[in-house]
XYZ file of C-alpha atoms in Angstrom:
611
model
C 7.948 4.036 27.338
C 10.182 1.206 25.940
C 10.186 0.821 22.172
C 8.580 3.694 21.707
C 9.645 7.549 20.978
C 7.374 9.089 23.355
C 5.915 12.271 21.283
C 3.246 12.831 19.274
C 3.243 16.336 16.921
C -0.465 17.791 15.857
C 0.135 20.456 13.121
C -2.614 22.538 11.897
C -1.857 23.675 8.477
C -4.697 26.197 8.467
C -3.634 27.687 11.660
C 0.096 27.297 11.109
C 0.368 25.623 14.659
C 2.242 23.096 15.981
C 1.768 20.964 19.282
C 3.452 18.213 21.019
C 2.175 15.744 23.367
C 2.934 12.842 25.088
C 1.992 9.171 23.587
C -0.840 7.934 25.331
C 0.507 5.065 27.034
C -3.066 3.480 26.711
C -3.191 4.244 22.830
C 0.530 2.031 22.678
C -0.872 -0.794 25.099
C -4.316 -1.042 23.031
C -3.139 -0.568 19.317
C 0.472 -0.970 19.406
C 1.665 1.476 16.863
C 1.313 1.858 12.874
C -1.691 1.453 11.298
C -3.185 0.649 14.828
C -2.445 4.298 15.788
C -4.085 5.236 12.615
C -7.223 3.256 12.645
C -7.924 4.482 16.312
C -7.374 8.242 15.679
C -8.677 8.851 12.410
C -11.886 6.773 13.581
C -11.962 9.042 16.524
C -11.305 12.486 14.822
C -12.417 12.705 11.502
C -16.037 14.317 11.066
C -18.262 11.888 10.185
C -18.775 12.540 5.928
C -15.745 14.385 6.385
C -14.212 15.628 2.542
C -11.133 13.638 1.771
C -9.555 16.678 0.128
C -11.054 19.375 2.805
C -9.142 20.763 5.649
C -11.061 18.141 8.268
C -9.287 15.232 6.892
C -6.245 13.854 9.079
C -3.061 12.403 7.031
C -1.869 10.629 10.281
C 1.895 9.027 9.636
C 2.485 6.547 12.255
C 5.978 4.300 13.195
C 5.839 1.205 15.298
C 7.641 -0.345 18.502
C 10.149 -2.142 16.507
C 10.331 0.817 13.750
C 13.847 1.791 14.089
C 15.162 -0.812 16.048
C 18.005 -3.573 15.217
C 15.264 -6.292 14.417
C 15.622 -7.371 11.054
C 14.164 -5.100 8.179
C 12.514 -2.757 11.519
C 11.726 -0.108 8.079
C 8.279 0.723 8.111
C 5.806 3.687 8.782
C 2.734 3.954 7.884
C 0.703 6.580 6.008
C -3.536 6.720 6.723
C -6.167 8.966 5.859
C -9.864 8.685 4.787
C -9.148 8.017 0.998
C -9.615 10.074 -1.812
C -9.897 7.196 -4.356
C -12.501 5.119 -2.280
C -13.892 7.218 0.059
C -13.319 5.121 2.869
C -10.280 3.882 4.969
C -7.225 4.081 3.701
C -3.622 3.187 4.676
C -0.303 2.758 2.830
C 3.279 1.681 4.576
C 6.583 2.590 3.291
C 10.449 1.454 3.699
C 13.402 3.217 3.538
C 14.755 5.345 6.092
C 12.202 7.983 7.416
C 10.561 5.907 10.376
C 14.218 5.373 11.905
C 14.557 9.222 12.245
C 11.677 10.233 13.412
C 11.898 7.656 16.088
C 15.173 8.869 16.953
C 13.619 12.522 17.060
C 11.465 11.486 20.228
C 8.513 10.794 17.747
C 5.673 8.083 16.819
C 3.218 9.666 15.284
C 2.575 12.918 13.209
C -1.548 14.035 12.788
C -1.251 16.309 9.886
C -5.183 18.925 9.404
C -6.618 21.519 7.790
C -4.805 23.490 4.942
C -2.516 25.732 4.008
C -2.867 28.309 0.921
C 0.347 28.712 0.975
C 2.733 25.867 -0.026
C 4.970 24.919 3.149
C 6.926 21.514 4.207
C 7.436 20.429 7.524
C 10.906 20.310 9.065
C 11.643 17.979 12.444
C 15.522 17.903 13.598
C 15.282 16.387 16.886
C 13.038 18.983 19.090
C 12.541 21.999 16.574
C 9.711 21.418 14.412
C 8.580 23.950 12.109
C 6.658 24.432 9.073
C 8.951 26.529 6.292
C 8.068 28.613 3.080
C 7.638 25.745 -0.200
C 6.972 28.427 -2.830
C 10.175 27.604 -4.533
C 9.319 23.953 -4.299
C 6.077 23.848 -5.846
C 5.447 22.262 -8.748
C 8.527 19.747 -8.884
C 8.910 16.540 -9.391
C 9.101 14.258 -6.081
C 12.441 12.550 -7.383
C 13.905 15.811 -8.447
C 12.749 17.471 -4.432
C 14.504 14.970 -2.894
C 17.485 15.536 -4.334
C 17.284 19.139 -3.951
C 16.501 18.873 -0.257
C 19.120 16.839 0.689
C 21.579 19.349 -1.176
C 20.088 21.874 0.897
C 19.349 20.515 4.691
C 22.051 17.525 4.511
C 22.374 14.118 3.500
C 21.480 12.949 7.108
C 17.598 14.591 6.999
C 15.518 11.764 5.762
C 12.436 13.129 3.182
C 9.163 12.797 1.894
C 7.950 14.191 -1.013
C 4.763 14.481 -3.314
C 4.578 15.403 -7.092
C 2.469 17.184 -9.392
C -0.129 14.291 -9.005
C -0.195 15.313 -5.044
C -0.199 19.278 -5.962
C -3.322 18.601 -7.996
C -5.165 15.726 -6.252
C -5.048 13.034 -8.648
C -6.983 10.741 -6.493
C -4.127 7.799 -6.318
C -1.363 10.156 -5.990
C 1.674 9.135 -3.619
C 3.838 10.071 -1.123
C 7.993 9.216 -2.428
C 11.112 8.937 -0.148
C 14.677 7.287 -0.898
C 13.943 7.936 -4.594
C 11.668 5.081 -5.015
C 9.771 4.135 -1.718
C 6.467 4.945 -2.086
C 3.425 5.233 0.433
C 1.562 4.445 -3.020
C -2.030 3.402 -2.363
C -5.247 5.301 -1.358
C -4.439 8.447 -2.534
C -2.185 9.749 0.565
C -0.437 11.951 -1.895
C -3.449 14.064 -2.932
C -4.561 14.681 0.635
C -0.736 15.785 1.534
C -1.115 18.054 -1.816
C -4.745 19.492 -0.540
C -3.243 20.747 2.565
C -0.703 22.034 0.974
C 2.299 20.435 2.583
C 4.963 19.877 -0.315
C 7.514 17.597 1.576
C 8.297 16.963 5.268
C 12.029 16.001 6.251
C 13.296 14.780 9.336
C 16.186 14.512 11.307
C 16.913 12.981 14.507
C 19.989 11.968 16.810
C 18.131 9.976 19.954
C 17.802 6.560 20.794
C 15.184 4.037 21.422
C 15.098 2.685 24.871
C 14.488 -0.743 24.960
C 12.726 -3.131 27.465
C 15.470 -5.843 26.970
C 18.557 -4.803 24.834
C 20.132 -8.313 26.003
C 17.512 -10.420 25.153
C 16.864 -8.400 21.641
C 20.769 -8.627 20.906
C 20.452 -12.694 21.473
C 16.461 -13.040 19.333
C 18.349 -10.594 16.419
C 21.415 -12.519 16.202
C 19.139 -15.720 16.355
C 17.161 -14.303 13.244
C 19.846 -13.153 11.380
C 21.630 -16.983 11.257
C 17.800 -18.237 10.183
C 17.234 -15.847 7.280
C 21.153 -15.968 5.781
C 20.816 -19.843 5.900
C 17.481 -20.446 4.287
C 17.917 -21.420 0.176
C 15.708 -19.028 -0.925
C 17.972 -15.836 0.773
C 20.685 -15.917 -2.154
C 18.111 -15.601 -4.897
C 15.357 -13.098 -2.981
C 18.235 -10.838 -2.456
C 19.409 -10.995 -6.251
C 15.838 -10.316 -7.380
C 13.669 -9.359 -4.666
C 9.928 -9.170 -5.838
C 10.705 -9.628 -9.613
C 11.602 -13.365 -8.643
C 7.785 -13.934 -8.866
C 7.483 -12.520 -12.317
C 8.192 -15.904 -14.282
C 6.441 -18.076 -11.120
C 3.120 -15.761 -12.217
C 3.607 -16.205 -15.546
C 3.422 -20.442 -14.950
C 0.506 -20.444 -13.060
C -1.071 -18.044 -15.435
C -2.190 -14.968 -12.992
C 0.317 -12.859 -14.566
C -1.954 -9.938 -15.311
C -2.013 -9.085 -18.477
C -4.045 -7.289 -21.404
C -6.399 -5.012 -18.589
C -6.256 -8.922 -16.945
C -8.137 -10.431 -19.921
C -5.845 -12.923 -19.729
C -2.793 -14.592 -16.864
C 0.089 -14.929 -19.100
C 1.991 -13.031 -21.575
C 3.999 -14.380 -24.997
C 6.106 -11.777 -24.193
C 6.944 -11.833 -20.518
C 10.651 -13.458 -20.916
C 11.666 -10.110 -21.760
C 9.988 -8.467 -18.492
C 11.688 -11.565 -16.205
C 14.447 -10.786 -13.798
C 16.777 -12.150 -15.022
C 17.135 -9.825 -18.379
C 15.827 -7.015 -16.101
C 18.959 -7.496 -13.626
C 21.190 -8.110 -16.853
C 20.101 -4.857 -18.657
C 19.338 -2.168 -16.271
C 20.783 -3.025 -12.591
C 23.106 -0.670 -11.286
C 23.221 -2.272 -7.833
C 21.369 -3.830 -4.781
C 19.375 -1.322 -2.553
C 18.532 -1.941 1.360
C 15.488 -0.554 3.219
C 16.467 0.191 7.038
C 18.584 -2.722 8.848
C 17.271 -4.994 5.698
C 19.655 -8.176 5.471
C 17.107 -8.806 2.540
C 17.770 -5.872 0.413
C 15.504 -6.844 -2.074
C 15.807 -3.645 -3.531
C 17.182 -2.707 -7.399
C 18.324 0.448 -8.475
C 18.615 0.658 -11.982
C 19.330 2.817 -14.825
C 18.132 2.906 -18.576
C 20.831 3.695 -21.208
C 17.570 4.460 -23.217
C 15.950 7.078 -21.634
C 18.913 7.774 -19.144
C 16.583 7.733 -16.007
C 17.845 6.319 -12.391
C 15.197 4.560 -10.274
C 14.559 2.072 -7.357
C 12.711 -0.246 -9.380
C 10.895 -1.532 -10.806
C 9.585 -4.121 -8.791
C 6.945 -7.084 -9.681
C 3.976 -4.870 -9.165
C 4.937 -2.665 -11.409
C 6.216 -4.929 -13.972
C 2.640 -6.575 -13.951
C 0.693 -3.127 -13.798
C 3.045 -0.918 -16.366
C 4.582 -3.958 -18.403
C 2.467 -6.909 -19.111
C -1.069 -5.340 -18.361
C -0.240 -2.835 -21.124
C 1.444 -5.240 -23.426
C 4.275 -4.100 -23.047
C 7.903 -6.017 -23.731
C 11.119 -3.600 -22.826
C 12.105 -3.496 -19.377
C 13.561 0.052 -20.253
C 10.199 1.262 -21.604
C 8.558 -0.494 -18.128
C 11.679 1.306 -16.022
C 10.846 4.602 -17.520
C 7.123 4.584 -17.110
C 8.362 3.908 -13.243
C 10.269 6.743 -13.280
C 7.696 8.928 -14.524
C 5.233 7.430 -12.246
C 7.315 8.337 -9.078
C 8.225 11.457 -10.140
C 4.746 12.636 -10.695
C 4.340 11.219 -7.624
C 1.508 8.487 -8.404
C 0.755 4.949 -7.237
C 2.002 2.928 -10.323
C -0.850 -0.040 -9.547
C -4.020 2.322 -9.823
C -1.886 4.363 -13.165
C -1.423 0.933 -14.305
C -4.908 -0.286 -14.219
C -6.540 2.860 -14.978
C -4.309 3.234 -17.852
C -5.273 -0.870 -18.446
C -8.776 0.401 -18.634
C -8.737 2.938 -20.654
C -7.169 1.147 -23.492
C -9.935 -1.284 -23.445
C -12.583 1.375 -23.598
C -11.109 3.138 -26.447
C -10.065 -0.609 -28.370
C -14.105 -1.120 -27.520
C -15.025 1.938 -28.794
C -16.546 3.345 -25.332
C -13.819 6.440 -25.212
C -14.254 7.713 -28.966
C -11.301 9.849 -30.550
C -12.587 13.294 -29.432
C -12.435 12.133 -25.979
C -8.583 11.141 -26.465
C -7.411 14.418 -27.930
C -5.122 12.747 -30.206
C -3.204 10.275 -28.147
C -3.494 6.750 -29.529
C -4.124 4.720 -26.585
C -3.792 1.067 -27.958
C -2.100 -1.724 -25.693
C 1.193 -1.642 -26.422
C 1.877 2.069 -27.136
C 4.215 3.213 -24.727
C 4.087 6.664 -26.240
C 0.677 7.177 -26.131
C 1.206 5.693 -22.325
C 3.655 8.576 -21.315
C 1.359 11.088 -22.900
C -1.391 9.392 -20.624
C 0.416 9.752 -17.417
C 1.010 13.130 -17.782
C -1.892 14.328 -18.340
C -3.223 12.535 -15.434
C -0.318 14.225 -13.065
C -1.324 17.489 -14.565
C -5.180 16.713 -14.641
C -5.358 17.671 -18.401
C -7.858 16.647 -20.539
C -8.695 12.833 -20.581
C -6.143 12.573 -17.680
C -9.314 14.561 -15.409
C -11.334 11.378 -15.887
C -8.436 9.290 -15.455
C -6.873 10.832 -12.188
C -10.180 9.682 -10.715
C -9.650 6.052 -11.221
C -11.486 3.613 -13.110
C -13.841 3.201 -10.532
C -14.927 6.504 -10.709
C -14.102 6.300 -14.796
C -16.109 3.302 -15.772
C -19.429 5.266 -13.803
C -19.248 7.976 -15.763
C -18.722 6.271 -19.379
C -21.083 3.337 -18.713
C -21.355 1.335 -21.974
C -20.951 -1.776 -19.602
C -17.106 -1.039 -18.963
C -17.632 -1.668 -15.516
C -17.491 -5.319 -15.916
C -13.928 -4.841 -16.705
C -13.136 -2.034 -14.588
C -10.663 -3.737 -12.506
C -10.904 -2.604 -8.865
C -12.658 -3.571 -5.688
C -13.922 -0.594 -3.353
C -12.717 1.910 -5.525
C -9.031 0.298 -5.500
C -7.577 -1.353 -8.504
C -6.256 -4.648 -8.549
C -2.544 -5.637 -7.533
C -1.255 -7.823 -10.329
C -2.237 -10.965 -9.860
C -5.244 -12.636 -11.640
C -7.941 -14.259 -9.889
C -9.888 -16.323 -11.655
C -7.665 -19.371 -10.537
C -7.058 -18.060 -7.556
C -10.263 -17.654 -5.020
C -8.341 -17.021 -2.185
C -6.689 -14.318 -3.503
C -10.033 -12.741 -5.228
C -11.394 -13.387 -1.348
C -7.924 -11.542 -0.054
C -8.884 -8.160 -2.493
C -12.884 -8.259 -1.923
C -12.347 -8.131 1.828
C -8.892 -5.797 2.304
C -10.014 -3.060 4.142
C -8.631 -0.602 1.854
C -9.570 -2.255 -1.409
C -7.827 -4.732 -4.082
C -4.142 -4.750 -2.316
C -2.144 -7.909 -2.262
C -0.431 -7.260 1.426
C -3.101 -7.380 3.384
C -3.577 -11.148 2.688
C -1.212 -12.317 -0.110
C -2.716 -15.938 -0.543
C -1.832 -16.977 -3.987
C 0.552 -19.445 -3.036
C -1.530 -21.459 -0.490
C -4.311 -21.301 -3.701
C -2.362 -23.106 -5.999
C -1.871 -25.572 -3.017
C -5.137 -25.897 -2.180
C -6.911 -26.900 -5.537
C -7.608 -24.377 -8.328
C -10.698 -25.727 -8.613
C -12.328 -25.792 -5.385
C -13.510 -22.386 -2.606
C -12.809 -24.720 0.792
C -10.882 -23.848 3.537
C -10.112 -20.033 1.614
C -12.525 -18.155 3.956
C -10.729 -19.046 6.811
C -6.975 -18.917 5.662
C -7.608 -15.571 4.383
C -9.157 -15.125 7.934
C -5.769 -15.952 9.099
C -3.572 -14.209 7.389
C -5.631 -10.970 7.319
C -4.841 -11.428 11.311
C -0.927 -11.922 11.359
C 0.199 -9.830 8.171
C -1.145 -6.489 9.481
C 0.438 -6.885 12.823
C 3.935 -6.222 10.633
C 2.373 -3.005 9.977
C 1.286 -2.646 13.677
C 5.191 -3.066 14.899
C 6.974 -1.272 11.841
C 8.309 -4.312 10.114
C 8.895 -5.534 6.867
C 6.992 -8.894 6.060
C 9.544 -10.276 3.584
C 11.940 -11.717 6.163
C 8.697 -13.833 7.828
C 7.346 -14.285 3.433
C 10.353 -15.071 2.114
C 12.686 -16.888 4.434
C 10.189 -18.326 6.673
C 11.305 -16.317 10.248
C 8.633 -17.593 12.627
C 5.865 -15.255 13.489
C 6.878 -15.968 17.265
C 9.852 -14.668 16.882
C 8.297 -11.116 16.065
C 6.414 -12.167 19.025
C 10.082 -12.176 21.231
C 11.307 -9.390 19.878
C 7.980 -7.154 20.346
C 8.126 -8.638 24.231
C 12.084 -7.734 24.229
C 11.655 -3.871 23.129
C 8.208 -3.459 25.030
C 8.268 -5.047 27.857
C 4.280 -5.990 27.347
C 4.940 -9.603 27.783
C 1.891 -9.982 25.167
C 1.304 -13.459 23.969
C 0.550 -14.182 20.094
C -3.160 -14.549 20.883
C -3.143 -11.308 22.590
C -1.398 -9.741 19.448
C -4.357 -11.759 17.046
C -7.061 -9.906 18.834
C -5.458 -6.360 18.734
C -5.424 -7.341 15.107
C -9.152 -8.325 14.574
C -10.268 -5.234 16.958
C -8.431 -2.709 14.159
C -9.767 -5.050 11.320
C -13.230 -4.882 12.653
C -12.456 -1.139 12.923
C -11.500 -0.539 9.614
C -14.485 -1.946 8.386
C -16.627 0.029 10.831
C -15.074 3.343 9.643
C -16.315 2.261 6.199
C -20.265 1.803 7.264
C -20.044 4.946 8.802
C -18.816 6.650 5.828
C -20.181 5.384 2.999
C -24.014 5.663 3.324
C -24.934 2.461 1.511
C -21.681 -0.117 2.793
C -22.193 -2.824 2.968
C -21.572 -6.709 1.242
C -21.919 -5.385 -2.830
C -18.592 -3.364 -1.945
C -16.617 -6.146 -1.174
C -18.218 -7.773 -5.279
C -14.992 -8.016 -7.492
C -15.976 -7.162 -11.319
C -17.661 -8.812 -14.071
C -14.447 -10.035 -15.905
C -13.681 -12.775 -12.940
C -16.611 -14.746 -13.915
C -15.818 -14.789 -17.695
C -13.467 -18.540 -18.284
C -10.404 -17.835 -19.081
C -9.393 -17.993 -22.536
C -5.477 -19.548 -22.605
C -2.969 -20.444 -20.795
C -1.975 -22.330 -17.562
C -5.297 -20.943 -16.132
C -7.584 -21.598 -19.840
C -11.118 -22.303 -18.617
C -10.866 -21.399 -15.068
C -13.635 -18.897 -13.529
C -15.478 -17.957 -10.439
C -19.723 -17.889 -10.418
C -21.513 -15.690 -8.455
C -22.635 -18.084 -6.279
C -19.297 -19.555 -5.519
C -18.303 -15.560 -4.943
C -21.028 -14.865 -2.307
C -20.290 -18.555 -0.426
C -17.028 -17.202 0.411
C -18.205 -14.030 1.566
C -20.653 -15.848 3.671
C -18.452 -18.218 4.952
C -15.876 -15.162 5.549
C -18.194 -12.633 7.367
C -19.770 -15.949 10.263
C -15.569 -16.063 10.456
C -15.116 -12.756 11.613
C -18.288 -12.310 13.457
C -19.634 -9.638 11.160
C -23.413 -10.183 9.751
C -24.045 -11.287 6.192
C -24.214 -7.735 4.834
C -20.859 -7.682 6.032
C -21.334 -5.334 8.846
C -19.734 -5.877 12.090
C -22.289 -6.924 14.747
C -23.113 -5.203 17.734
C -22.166 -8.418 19.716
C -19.140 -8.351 17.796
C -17.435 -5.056 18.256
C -18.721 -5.337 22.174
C -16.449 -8.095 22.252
C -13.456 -6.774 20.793
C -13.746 -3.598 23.242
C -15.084 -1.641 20.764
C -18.434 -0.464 22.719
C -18.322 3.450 21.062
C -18.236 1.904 17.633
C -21.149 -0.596 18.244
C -22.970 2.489 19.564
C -22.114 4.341 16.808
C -23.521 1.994 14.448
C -26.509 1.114 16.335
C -27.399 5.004 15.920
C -26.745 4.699 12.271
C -28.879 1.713 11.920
């Protein structure tokens, strides 16, 4: 098929087999690739109540029609798996290199079940795949593997990694490539580590047929002269995401404190500029990126080399904490990706547990010793590892503060930050309703890319909930189709590339001839999906999952955002107005009618059974 590899590998880690089949051409018409591979097969495989961390799960790692392609920024592949952390669906895409090769290995999806006792990683160079002997492996950092595998199979073999966090399940552990990509959220790490598969690399010397080469050479060269002459390209590709660290800062959602407050006395020192100043060794470049938003930097202080950090980070490891060196932020980066753990959820759950023990909640027995006060970036490293190695307090900690706050009570829950199980990306909310509405309703949890509407809210009126319901609507429909063809969003975020031209180049590769409408509703059936695979397996789903936590409806104290607050009632109006919008009933449960509609009739019956 055009645009697409053609292959699909199953390996059984408990039976040590491995098959290959042809991609359904149906399953590519229907769900296009990525996380529309993902949401189809997992919903259609997985055991119903399946164990995250048993053998049953599927980690299913999907690339896209454009993945691999000369389409600007074509770098994504997508990681999915019934999460750990949440317990329901989960997905996480990541850059870099690896979708390119395993395209041009004839590939577009790897289903990865059951378990191995044995430690192994999975090797792919163009039509051998095999799963090899990771004894020696075990146990080592996912920075320091990567470097040790390319030493040993090549510079050309593009890997993937997991840390210690993985090897012991930490419950937001990640999956690392390119020394700083990350499939970071959900917990994709720990279900790699419970089936014991330590790394998989890939290599692959094939091409991509394409539909229309011509016509993608003319729409590629057409979006190349767009993005290189828009204003904002010069700056976005001196300081990719950390641009928006000062721009969060003045319109006070800059999370900081455990996101008590949305701006931080101290955050000149965490701004890009300083950052690019005092730790920037050079630009970095996902896949065909003109972007290259990327920074790889190096601290003189702790002599550690990373891709990072970016805003996220600075937000979840810098501010949130109270913290004021870039180096200190850069190294707490480093040690995050080299345990192998999603710095957000370490961020928050770190963020958390501060406030419990400054609140008295965690008591000094339960702390062993470490002095875990905002601001103490000691007592921070000490934190992280023993979440990576599941020590001590780290055991409650490597379950996230969802999990955390349940089990310590004291009415920390109010200010466990997190919706679903997932903690919050860093922005703060409570001046910001359309991006509160974007994290209640992301169907993996609190994550910023499934509908990053914080601009358009500062637009819109602080103030006021109308129109939010149905632009987060909106862009919950377009964004994940960039997920769906193996793109990076940034060049349609950042430099304003028209969705139709995605639309062209899709058509070019394919050959589908889909119109944008026809791409929309492939995008609501997998939304509707998602959120189907979630009422199914989570006994009580419904619309108090989607409730962000106490702290939102406490007025803010200072700052750009002082006084500003959601209510309850202004909380559930959304979520009413937002469920009529996408045809799901006011428990937030996606209607028979509904999911008939969409093509979905197995689901509706599904949930009919179910009730």
């Amino acid at each position: 098929m055009h645009g697409y590899g053609g292959k699909v590998i199953r390996v059984n880690l408990t039976e040590k087999t491995i098959e290959k089949k042809d991609l359904d051409p149906v399953l590519a018409r229907e769900w296009l690739g990525g996380r529309g591979f993902i949401a189809r097969v997992l919903y259609d495989e997985l055991p119903k109540g399946a164990n995250p961390l048993g053998p049953e799960n599927r980690l299913i790692i999907a690339a896209g029609p454009l993945s691999g392609t000369f389409w600007p920024s074509a770098a994504k592949i997508v990681f999915g798996t019934k999460s750990p952390l949440t317990g329901g669906y989960g997905d996480s895409n990541l850059g870099g290199f690896l979708m390119a090769e395993l395209k041009y290995a004839g590939y577009d999806m790897l289903i990865l079940e059951g378990a191995s006792k044995n430690p192994l990683y999975l090797f792919i160079d163009d039509d051998t795949v095999e799963l090899r002997d990771a004894r020696s492996y075990w146990g080592k950092g996912a920075l320091e593997l990567e470097r040790e595998m390319k030493g040993e199979l090549g510079e050309s073999f593009q890997i993937a990694t997991i840390g210690p966090a993985g090897e012991n399940l930490v419950r937001y552990a990640n999956i690392n490539h390119e020394y700083g990509r990350q499939a970071g959220r959900c917990g994709m790490g720990a279900v790699m580590g419970s089936k014991g598969l330590k790394a998989i690399a890939v290599h692959g010397t094939g091409g991509i047929l394409l539909y229309d080469p011509e016509g993608l050479v003319r729409i590629t060269k057409e979006a190349l002269n767009h993005i290189t002459s828009q204003p904002y390209f010069k700056r976005f590709r001196l300081y990719g995401t950390t641009d928006i660290t000062d721009w969060c800062q003045g319109m006070g959602v800059l999370p900081t404190k455990n996101f008590a407050y949305g701006d931080y006395e101290k955050e000149e020192k965490l701004a890009p500029e300083p950052m690019r100043e005092k730790i920037l060794v050079r630009d970095k470049a996902c896949f065909g990126c003109p972007l290259n938003c990327a920074n790889y930097t190096h601290s003189k202080k702790y002599g550690t080399f990373i891709d990072g950090p970016e805003y996220e980070t600075i937000g979840m490891l810098g501010s949130n904490l109270l913290l004021d060196d870039i180096e200190d932020v850069q190294y707490l980066n480093y040690l995050c990706d080299d345990y192998g753990m999603d710095t957000i959820a370490a961020g928050g759950t770190v963020a958390f547990a501060m406030e419990c023990s400054e609140r008295g909640i965690l008591k000094e027995k339960d702390l062993e010793g470490i002095d875990l006060r905002f601001g103490n970036v000691e007592a921070i490293k000490q934190a992280l590892k023993k979440i990576a190695y599941q020590e001590g307090i780290g055991r409650r900690m490597a379950e996230g503060s969802k999990s955390m706050a349940k089990r310590l009570g004291g009415k920390s829950e109010a200010f466990a930050m997190h919706v679903k199980g997932l903690e919050f990306s860093a922005y703060e909310c409570r001046g910001a309703p359309a991006m509160l509405l974007s994290f209640m309703t992301s169907d993996i949890g609190a994550q910023h890319t499934r509908s990053w509407a914080i601009v358009q809210d500062m637009d819109m009126g602080r103030d006021n909930i109308e129109g939010r319901a149905k632009l987060v609507k909106e862009l919950q429909t377009l964004r994940p189709l960039m997920e769906m063809f193996g793109v990076c969003r940034f060049p349609w975020l950042e430099v304003k590339l028209s969705f139709d031209e995605y639309v062209k180049a899709f058509n070019a590769v394919t050959g589908f001839g889909y119109s944008k409408e026809k791409l929309f509703g492939i995008s609501e059936k997998v939304y509707s999906l998602t959120r189907a695979f979630w009422a199914r397996e989570v006994e009580d789903f419904g619309r108090k999952y989607d409730l962000p936590p106490g702290r939102v409806y406490e007025p803010m104290a200072s700052g750009p955002a002082k006084g500003m607050h959601l209510t309850e009632e202004k909380v559930n109006r959304l979520l009413d107005e937002y469920y009529e919008l996408r045809g799901w009933n006011q428990n937030g449960i996606p209607t028979e009618e509904k999911l008939r509609e969409l093509g979905l009739d197995n689901v509706a019956e599904d949930l009919k059974r179910a009730g």
